[in-house]
């Protein structure tokens, strides 16, 4: 078997990105079945931006932590969001009231989920 490599064209890159985003949206929507699509799309978009990760990696983390995010969402009137602290193979939620503290604490092992972009969706 011979393996060859080639560079993707700009059109192929765009098509691959669109496919990844569509798959990620479907993953997040299935993890949050009681949420409207507009909220799950906003969650995916906001966390991709804040975490600096691609759609599929972000969606995988959101799926793994959907129960923690849903529990925190129920307290959305009292907190700004939830910090997901990596704890071995899982995550521990830290409920924060201030965005400024969350942004200072964020790291590759502490992922911030801001509720502000999700409100009104």
PDB file of C-alpha atoms in Angstrom:
ATOM      1  CA  UNK A   1       0.000   0.000   0.000  1.00  0.00           C
ATOM      2  CA  UNK A   2       1.402   3.335  -1.033  1.00  0.00           C
ATOM      3  CA  UNK A   3       0.566   6.441   0.955  1.00  0.00           C
ATOM      4  CA  UNK A   4       0.809   9.831  -0.660  1.00  0.00           C
ATOM      5  CA  UNK A   5       0.456  13.252   0.854  1.00  0.00           C
ATOM      6  CA  UNK A   6      -0.772  16.487  -0.638  1.00  0.00           C
ATOM      7  CA  UNK A   7      -1.698  19.947   0.530  1.00  0.00           C
ATOM      8  CA  UNK A   8      -5.365  20.755   0.779  1.00  0.00           C
ATOM      9  CA  UNK A   9      -6.727  23.428  -1.495  1.00  0.00           C
ATOM     10  CA  UNK A  10      -8.443  26.426   0.116  1.00  0.00           C
ATOM     11  CA  UNK A  11     -11.801  24.964  -0.959  1.00  0.00           C
ATOM     12  CA  UNK A  12     -10.964  21.616   0.678  1.00  0.00           C
ATOM     13  CA  UNK A  13      -9.886  23.382   3.882  1.00  0.00           C
ATOM     14  CA  UNK A  14     -13.178  25.291   3.972  1.00  0.00           C
ATOM     15  CA  UNK A  15     -15.201  22.148   3.290  1.00  0.00           C
ATOM     16  CA  UNK A  16     -13.326  20.234   6.034  1.00  0.00           C
ATOM     17  CA  UNK A  17     -13.911  23.082   8.495  1.00  0.00           C
ATOM     18  CA  UNK A  18     -17.644  23.253   7.683  1.00  0.00           C
ATOM     19  CA  UNK A  19     -17.961  19.489   8.133  1.00  0.00           C
ATOM     20  CA  UNK A  20     -16.157  19.667  11.496  1.00  0.00           C
ATOM     21  CA  UNK A  21     -18.385  22.508  12.730  1.00  0.00           C
ATOM     22  CA  UNK A  22     -21.555  20.694  11.615  1.00  0.00           C
ATOM     23  CA  UNK A  23     -20.451  17.509  13.385  1.00  0.00           C
ATOM     24  CA  UNK A  24     -19.524  19.463  16.529  1.00  0.00           C
ATOM     25  CA  UNK A  25     -22.923  21.214  16.564  1.00  0.00           C
ATOM     26  CA  UNK A  26     -24.696  17.862  16.311  1.00  0.00           C
ATOM     27  CA  UNK A  27     -22.586  16.455  19.166  1.00  0.00           C
ATOM     28  CA  UNK A  28     -23.348  19.417  21.458  1.00  0.00           C
ATOM     29  CA  UNK A  29     -27.057  19.417  20.579  1.00  0.00           C
ATOM     30  CA  UNK A  30     -27.312  15.720  21.454  1.00  0.00           C
ATOM     31  CA  UNK A  31     -25.514  16.314  24.796  1.00  0.00           C
ATOM     32  CA  UNK A  32     -27.940  19.120  25.732  1.00  0.00           C
ATOM     33  CA  UNK A  33     -31.278  17.749  24.428  1.00  0.00           C
ATOM     34  CA  UNK A  34     -33.431  20.133  26.494  1.00  0.00           C
ATOM     35  CA  UNK A  35     -31.638  23.249  25.210  1.00  0.00           C
ATOM     36  CA  UNK A  36     -32.685  25.070  22.039  1.00  0.00           C
ATOM     37  CA  UNK A  37     -30.311  24.818  19.083  1.00  0.00           C
ATOM     38  CA  UNK A  38     -29.554  28.542  19.324  1.00  0.00           C
ATOM     39  CA  UNK A  39     -28.184  28.073  22.871  1.00  0.00           C
ATOM     40  CA  UNK A  40     -26.083  25.013  22.025  1.00  0.00           C
ATOM     41  CA  UNK A  41     -24.685  26.812  18.963  1.00  0.00           C
ATOM     42  CA  UNK A  42     -23.829  29.832  21.130  1.00  0.00           C
ATOM     43  CA  UNK A  43     -22.197  27.551  23.713  1.00  0.00           C
ATOM     44  CA  UNK A  44     -20.030  25.866  21.092  1.00  0.00           C
ATOM     45  CA  UNK A  45     -19.056  29.157  19.461  1.00  0.00           C
ATOM     46  CA  UNK A  46     -18.261  30.929  22.744  1.00  0.00           C
ATOM     47  CA  UNK A  47     -16.190  28.084  24.176  1.00  0.00           C
ATOM     48  CA  UNK A  48     -14.265  27.579  20.931  1.00  0.00           C
ATOM     49  CA  UNK A  49     -13.294  31.248  21.070  1.00  0.00           C
ATOM     50  CA  UNK A  50     -12.411  31.388  24.766  1.00  0.00           C
ATOM     51  CA  UNK A  51     -10.639  28.019  24.875  1.00  0.00           C
ATOM     52  CA  UNK A  52      -8.814  28.548  21.579  1.00  0.00           C
ATOM     53  CA  UNK A  53      -9.654  25.046  20.373  1.00  0.00           C
ATOM     54  CA  UNK A  54     -11.196  23.609  17.251  1.00  0.00           C
ATOM     55  CA  UNK A  55     -14.821  22.541  16.954  1.00  0.00           C
ATOM     56  CA  UNK A  56     -14.439  18.801  17.523  1.00  0.00           C
ATOM     57  CA  UNK A  57     -12.090  19.058  20.519  1.00  0.00           C
ATOM     58  CA  UNK A  58     -14.368  21.685  22.070  1.00  0.00           C
ATOM     59  CA  UNK A  59     -17.504  19.627  21.383  1.00  0.00           C
ATOM     60  CA  UNK A  60     -15.917  16.545  22.949  1.00  0.00           C
ATOM     61  CA  UNK A  61     -15.160  18.469  26.159  1.00  0.00           C
ATOM     62  CA  UNK A  62     -18.666  19.948  26.224  1.00  0.00           C
ATOM     63  CA  UNK A  63     -20.204  16.485  25.810  1.00  0.00           C
ATOM     64  CA  UNK A  64     -18.067  15.101  28.646  1.00  0.00           C
ATOM     65  CA  UNK A  65     -19.061  17.981  30.953  1.00  0.00           C
ATOM     66  CA  UNK A  66     -22.680  18.504  29.879  1.00  0.00           C
ATOM     67  CA  UNK A  67     -24.067  17.453  33.280  1.00  0.00           C
ATOM     68  CA  UNK A  68     -21.802  19.958  35.075  1.00  0.00           C
ATOM     69  CA  UNK A  69     -22.687  22.768  32.669  1.00  0.00           C
ATOM     70  CA  UNK A  70     -26.411  22.006  32.891  1.00  0.00           C
ATOM     71  CA  UNK A  71     -26.311  22.046  36.714  1.00  0.00           C
ATOM     72  CA  UNK A  72     -24.439  25.360  36.644  1.00  0.00           C
ATOM     73  CA  UNK A  73     -26.881  26.803  34.066  1.00  0.00           C
ATOM     74  CA  UNK A  74     -29.672  26.305  36.594  1.00  0.00           C
ATOM     75  CA  UNK A  75     -27.833  28.881  38.776  1.00  0.00           C
ATOM     76  CA  UNK A  76     -27.256  31.353  35.919  1.00  0.00           C
ATOM     77  CA  UNK A  77     -28.984  34.206  37.778  1.00  0.00           C
ATOM     78  CA  UNK A  78     -26.464  33.963  40.620  1.00  0.00           C
ATOM     79  CA  UNK A  79     -23.219  33.144  38.746  1.00  0.00           C
ATOM     80  CA  UNK A  80     -21.383  34.436  35.672  1.00  0.00           C
ATOM     81  CA  UNK A  81     -20.428  30.946  34.545  1.00  0.00           C
ATOM     82  CA  UNK A  82     -18.592  27.796  35.497  1.00  0.00           C
ATOM     83  CA  UNK A  83     -14.875  27.029  35.503  1.00  0.00           C
ATOM     84  CA  UNK A  84     -14.211  23.406  34.598  1.00  0.00           C
ATOM     85  CA  UNK A  85     -11.103  22.277  36.478  1.00  0.00           C
ATOM     86  CA  UNK A  86      -9.465  19.160  35.084  1.00  0.00           C
ATOM     87  CA  UNK A  87      -9.365  16.486  37.787  1.00  0.00           C
ATOM     88  CA  UNK A  88      -7.659  13.353  36.482  1.00  0.00           C
ATOM     89  CA  UNK A  89      -9.918  12.022  33.737  1.00  0.00           C
ATOM     90  CA  UNK A  90     -12.868  14.204  34.763  1.00  0.00           C
ATOM     91  CA  UNK A  91     -13.677  17.788  35.678  1.00  0.00           C
ATOM     92  CA  UNK A  92     -14.668  19.603  38.845  1.00  0.00           C
ATOM     93  CA  UNK A  93     -16.979  22.639  38.494  1.00  0.00           C
ATOM     94  CA  UNK A  94     -16.112  25.934  40.148  1.00  0.00           C
ATOM     95  CA  UNK A  95     -18.975  28.430  40.096  1.00  0.00           C
ATOM     96  CA  UNK A  96     -17.738  31.999  39.677  1.00  0.00           C
ATOM     97  CA  UNK A  97     -19.558  35.277  40.093  1.00  0.00           C
ATOM     98  CA  UNK A  98     -17.062  37.516  38.288  1.00  0.00           C
ATOM     99  CA  UNK A  99     -15.809  37.301  34.742  1.00  0.00           C
ATOM    100  CA  UNK A 100     -12.532  39.053  35.575  1.00  0.00           C
ATOM    101  CA  UNK A 101     -11.566  36.343  38.065  1.00  0.00           C
ATOM    102  CA  UNK A 102     -12.464  33.624  35.575  1.00  0.00           C
ATOM    103  CA  UNK A 103     -10.267  35.097  32.852  1.00  0.00           C
ATOM    104  CA  UNK A 104      -7.315  35.308  35.269  1.00  0.00           C
ATOM    105  CA  UNK A 105      -7.789  31.689  36.345  1.00  0.00           C
ATOM    106  CA  UNK A 106      -8.229  30.187  32.888  1.00  0.00           C
ATOM    107  CA  UNK A 107      -5.517  27.781  31.740  1.00  0.00           C
ATOM    108  CA  UNK A 108      -5.322  24.578  29.674  1.00  0.00           C
ATOM    109  CA  UNK A 109      -6.488  22.717  32.807  1.00  0.00           C
ATOM    110  CA  UNK A 110      -9.134  25.272  33.818  1.00  0.00           C
ATOM    111  CA  UNK A 111     -11.692  25.975  31.096  1.00  0.00           C
ATOM    112  CA  UNK A 112     -14.148  28.863  31.482  1.00  0.00           C
ATOM    113  CA  UNK A 113     -17.774  28.565  30.311  1.00  0.00           C
ATOM    114  CA  UNK A 114     -19.225  32.087  30.234  1.00  0.00           C
ATOM    115  CA  UNK A 115     -23.013  32.234  30.498  1.00  0.00           C
ATOM    116  CA  UNK A 116     -23.369  35.779  29.150  1.00  0.00           C
ATOM    117  CA  UNK A 117     -23.345  34.758  25.450  1.00  0.00           C
ATOM    118  CA  UNK A 118     -25.951  32.070  26.221  1.00  0.00           C
ATOM    119  CA  UNK A 119     -28.486  34.293  27.927  1.00  0.00           C
ATOM    120  CA  UNK A 120     -31.265  35.412  25.646  1.00  0.00           C
ATOM    121  CA  UNK A 121     -30.902  32.370  23.401  1.00  0.00           C
TER     122      UNK A 121
END
